[in-house]
mmCIF file of C-alpha atoms in Angstrom:
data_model
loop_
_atom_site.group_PDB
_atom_site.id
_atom_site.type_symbol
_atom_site.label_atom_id
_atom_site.label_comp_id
_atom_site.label_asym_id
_atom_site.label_seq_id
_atom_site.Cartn_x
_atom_site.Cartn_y
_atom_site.Cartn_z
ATOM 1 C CA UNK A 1 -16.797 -15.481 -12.015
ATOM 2 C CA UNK A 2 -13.365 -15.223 -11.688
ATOM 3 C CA UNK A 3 -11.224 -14.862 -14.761
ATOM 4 C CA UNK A 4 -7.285 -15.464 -14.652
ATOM 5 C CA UNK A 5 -4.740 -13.765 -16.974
ATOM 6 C CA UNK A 6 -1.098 -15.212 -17.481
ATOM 7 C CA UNK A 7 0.834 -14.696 -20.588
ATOM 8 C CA UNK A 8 4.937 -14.258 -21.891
ATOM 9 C CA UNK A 9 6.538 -11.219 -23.129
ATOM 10 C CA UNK A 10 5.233 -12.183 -26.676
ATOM 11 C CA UNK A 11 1.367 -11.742 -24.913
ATOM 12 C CA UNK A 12 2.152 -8.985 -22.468
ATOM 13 C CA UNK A 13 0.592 -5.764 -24.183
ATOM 14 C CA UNK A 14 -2.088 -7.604 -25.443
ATOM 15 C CA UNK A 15 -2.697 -9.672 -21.911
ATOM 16 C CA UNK A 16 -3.000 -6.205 -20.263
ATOM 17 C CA UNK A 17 -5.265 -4.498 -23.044
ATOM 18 C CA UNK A 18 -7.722 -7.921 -22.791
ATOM 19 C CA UNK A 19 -7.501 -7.499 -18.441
ATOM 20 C CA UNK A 20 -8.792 -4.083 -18.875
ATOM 21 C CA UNK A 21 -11.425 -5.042 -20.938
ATOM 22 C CA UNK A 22 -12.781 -7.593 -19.295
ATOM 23 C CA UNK A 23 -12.701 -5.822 -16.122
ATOM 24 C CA UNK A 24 -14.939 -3.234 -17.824
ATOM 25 C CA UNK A 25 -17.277 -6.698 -18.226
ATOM 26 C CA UNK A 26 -17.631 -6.739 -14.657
ATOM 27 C CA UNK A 27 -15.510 -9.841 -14.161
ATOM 28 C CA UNK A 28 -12.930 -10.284 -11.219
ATOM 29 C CA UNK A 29 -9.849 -10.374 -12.758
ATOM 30 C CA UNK A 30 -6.381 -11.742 -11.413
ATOM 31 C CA UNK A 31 -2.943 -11.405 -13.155
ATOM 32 C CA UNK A 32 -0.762 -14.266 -13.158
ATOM 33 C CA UNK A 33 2.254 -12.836 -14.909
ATOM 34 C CA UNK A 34 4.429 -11.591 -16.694
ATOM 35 C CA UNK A 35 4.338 -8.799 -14.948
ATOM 36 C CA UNK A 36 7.132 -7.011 -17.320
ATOM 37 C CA UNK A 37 8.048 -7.220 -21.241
ATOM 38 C CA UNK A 38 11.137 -9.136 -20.079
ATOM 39 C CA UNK A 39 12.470 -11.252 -23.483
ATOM 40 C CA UNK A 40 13.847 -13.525 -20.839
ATOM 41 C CA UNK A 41 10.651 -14.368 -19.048
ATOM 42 C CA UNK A 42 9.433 -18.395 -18.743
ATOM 43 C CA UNK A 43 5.936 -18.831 -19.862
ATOM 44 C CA UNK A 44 5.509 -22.186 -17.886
ATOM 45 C CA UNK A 45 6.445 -19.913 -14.982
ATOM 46 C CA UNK A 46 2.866 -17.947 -15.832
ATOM 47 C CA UNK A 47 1.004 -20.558 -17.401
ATOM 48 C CA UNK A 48 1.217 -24.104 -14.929
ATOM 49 C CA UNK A 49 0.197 -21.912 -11.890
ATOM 50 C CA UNK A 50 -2.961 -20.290 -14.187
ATOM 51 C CA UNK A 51 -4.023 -23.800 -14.750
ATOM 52 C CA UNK A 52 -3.797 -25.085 -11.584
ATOM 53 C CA UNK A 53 -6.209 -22.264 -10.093
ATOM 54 C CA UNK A 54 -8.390 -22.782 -13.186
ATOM 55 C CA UNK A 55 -8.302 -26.394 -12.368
ATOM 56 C CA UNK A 56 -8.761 -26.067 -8.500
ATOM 57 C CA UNK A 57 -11.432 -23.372 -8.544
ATOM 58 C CA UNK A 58 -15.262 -24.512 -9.596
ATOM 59 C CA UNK A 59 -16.185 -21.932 -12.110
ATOM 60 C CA UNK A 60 -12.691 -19.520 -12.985
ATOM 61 C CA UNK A 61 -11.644 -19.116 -16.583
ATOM 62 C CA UNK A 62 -8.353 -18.446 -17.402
ATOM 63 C CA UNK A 63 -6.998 -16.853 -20.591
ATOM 64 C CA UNK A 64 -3.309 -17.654 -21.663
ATOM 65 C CA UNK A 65 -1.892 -15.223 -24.417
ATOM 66 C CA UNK A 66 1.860 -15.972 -26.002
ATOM 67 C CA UNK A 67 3.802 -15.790 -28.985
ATOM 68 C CA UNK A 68 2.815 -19.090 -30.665
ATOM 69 C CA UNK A 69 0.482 -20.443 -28.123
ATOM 70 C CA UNK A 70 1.511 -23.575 -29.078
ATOM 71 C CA UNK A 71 3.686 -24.328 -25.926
ATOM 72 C CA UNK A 72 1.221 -22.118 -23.448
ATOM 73 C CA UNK A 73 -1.276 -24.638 -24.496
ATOM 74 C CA UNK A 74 0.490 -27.659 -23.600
ATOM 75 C CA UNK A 75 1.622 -26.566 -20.319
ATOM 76 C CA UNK A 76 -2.140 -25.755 -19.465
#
């Protein structure tokens, strides 16, 4: 199974602990972004792709991480 990561700057350290982990899991793992602690970063910029591969791909997870969540989890 393939798991998908995307989060904002709010998620980033925590995104990249939770990637490490589950890569220790065995899982195949892709990162969708941020790819820096930028304060200026989008999250529907991360999020709408993540869901759209989730969406398109029979069997991917995707895990979203942000400040609130609130907003990630609309756009997804």
């Amino acid at each position: 199974m393939k798991v998908y990561f995307a989060s904002d700057h709010a998620g980033f350290l925590l995104k990249n602990a939770l990637i490490d982990y589950v890569r220790t899991l065995g899982y195949e793992v892709e990162d969708m972004g941020a790819f820096a602690q930028e304060t200026k970063d989008d999250y529907p910029d991360f999020v709408i792709p993540l869901a759209k591969r989730v969406a398109d791909e029979v069997g991917a997870r995707g895990i979203i991480v942000g400040g609130s969540g609130q907003g990630e989890a609309m756009c997804a």
